[in-house]
Coordinates of C-alpha atoms and ligand atoms in Angstrom, one line a residue:
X5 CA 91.6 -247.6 92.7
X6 CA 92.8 -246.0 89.7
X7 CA 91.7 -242.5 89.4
X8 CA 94.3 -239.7 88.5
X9 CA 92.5 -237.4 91.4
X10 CA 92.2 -240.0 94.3
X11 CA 96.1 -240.7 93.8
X12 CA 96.9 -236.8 93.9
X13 CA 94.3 -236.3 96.8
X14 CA 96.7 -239.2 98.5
X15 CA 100.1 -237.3 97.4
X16 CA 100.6 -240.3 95.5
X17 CA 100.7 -237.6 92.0
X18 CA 102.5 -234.2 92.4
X19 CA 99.7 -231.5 92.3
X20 CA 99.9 -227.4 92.6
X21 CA 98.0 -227.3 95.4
X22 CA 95.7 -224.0 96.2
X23 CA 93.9 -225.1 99.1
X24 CA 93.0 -228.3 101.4
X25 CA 90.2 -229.0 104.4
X26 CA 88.5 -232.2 105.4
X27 CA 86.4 -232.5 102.8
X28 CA 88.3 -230.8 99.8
X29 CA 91.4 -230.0 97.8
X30 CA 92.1 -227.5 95.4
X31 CA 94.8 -227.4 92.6
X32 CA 95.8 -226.0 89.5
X33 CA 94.6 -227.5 86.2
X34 CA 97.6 -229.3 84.6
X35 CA 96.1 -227.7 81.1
X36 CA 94.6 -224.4 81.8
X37 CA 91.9 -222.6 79.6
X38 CA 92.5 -219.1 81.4
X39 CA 95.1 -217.8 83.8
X40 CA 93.2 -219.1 86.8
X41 CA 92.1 -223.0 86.3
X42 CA 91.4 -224.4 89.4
X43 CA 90.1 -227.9 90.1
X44 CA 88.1 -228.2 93.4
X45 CA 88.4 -231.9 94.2
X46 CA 85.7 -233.9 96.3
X47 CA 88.1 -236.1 98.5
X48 CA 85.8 -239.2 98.5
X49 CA 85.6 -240.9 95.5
X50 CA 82.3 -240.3 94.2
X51 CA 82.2 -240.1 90.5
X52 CA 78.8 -238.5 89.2
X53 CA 76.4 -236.0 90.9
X54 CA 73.6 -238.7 91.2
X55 CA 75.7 -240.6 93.3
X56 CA 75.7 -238.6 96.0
X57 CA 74.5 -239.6 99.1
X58 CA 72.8 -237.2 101.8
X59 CA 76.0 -237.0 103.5
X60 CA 78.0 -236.6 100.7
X61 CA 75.4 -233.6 99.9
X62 CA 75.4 -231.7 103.4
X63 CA 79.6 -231.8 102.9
X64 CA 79.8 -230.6 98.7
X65 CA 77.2 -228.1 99.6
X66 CA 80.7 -226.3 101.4
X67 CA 82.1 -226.2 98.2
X68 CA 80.8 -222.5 97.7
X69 CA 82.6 -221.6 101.1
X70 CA 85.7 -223.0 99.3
X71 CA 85.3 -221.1 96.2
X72 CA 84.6 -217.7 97.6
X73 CA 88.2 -218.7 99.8
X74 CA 90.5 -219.4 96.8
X75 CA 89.0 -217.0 94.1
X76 CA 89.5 -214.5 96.9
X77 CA 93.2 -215.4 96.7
X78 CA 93.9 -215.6 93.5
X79 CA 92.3 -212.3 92.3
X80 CA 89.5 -213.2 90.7
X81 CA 86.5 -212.6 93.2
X82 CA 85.6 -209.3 91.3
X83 CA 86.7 -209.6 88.3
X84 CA 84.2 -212.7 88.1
X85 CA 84.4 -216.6 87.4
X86 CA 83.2 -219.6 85.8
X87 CA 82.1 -222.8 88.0
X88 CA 81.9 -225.8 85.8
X89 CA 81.0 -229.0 87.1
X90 CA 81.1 -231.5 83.5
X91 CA 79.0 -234.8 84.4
X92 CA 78.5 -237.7 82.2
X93 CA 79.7 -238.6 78.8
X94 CA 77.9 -236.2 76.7
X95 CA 79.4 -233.4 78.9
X96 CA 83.0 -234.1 78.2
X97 CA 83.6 -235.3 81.5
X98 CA 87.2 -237.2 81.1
X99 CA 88.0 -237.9 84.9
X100 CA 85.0 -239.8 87.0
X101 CA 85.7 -238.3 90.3
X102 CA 83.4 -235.5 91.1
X103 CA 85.0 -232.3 90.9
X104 CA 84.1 -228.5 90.3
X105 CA 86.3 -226.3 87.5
X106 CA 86.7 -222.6 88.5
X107 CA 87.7 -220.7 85.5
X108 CA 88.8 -217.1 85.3
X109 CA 91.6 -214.3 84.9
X110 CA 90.0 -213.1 81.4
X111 CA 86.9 -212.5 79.8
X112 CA 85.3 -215.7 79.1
X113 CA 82.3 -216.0 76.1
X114 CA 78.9 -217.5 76.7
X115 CA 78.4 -221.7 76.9
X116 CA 74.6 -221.4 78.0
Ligands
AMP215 P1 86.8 -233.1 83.2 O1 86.9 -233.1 81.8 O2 85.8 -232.2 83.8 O3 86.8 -234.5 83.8 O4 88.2 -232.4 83.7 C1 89.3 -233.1 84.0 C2 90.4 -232.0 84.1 O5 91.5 -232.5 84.9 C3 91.0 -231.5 82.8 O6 90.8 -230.1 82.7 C4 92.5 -231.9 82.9 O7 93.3 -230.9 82.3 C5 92.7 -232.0 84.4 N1 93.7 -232.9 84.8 C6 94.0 -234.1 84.3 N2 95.0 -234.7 85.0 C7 95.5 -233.7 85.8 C8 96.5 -233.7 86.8 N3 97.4 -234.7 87.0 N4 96.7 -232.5 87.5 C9 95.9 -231.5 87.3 N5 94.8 -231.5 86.4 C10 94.6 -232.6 85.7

């Protein structure tokens, strides 16, 4: 398959990776918008939300276990963070493989 974030979730792609389980793995964005970027990466290729199965569901619900883990470590679990998830077109979304952005290490203005 040729998605950019099943090959690094395979080691096939060099990644800076922040954290790994089962179910997830975490690396630094390759183009950062703030001095922590992370990319929480759902290993099974799934690409939008709405395809999701129940499964799938009961495992990305986890992902706030993760986040609390690696914002912990990198600093930012005071300070405060963003968690963007962009879905679809219209949302800027450039790589279809579901996957959370966790943005932070500066004051960061409004989006909604
Ligand atoms: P999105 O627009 O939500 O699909 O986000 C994709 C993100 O993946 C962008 O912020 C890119 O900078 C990032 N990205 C693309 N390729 C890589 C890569 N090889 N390693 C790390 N981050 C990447």
């Amino acid at each position: 398959m040729d998605c950019v974030f099943c090959k690094i979730i395979k080691g096939e792609i060099p990644s800076d990776k922040v954290y790994e389980d089962d179910d997830f793995l975490v690396i630094r964005d390759i183009n950062p918008v703030a001095p922590v970027h992370l990319l929480v990466l759902y290993k099974k290729h799934v690409g939008k939300i709405h395809q999701l199965d129940e499964e799938d569901k009961k495992k990305v619900s986890k992902v706030f276990d993760v986040i609390a883990k690696v914002v912990e470590k990198e600093g930012i679990l005071e300070s405060g963070y963003r968690v963007v998830i962009n879905n679809g077109e219209q949302a800027g979304q450039e790589i279809d493989h579901i996957h959370f952005h966790v943005i932070g290490g500066r004051k960061l203005g409004k989006i909604a």
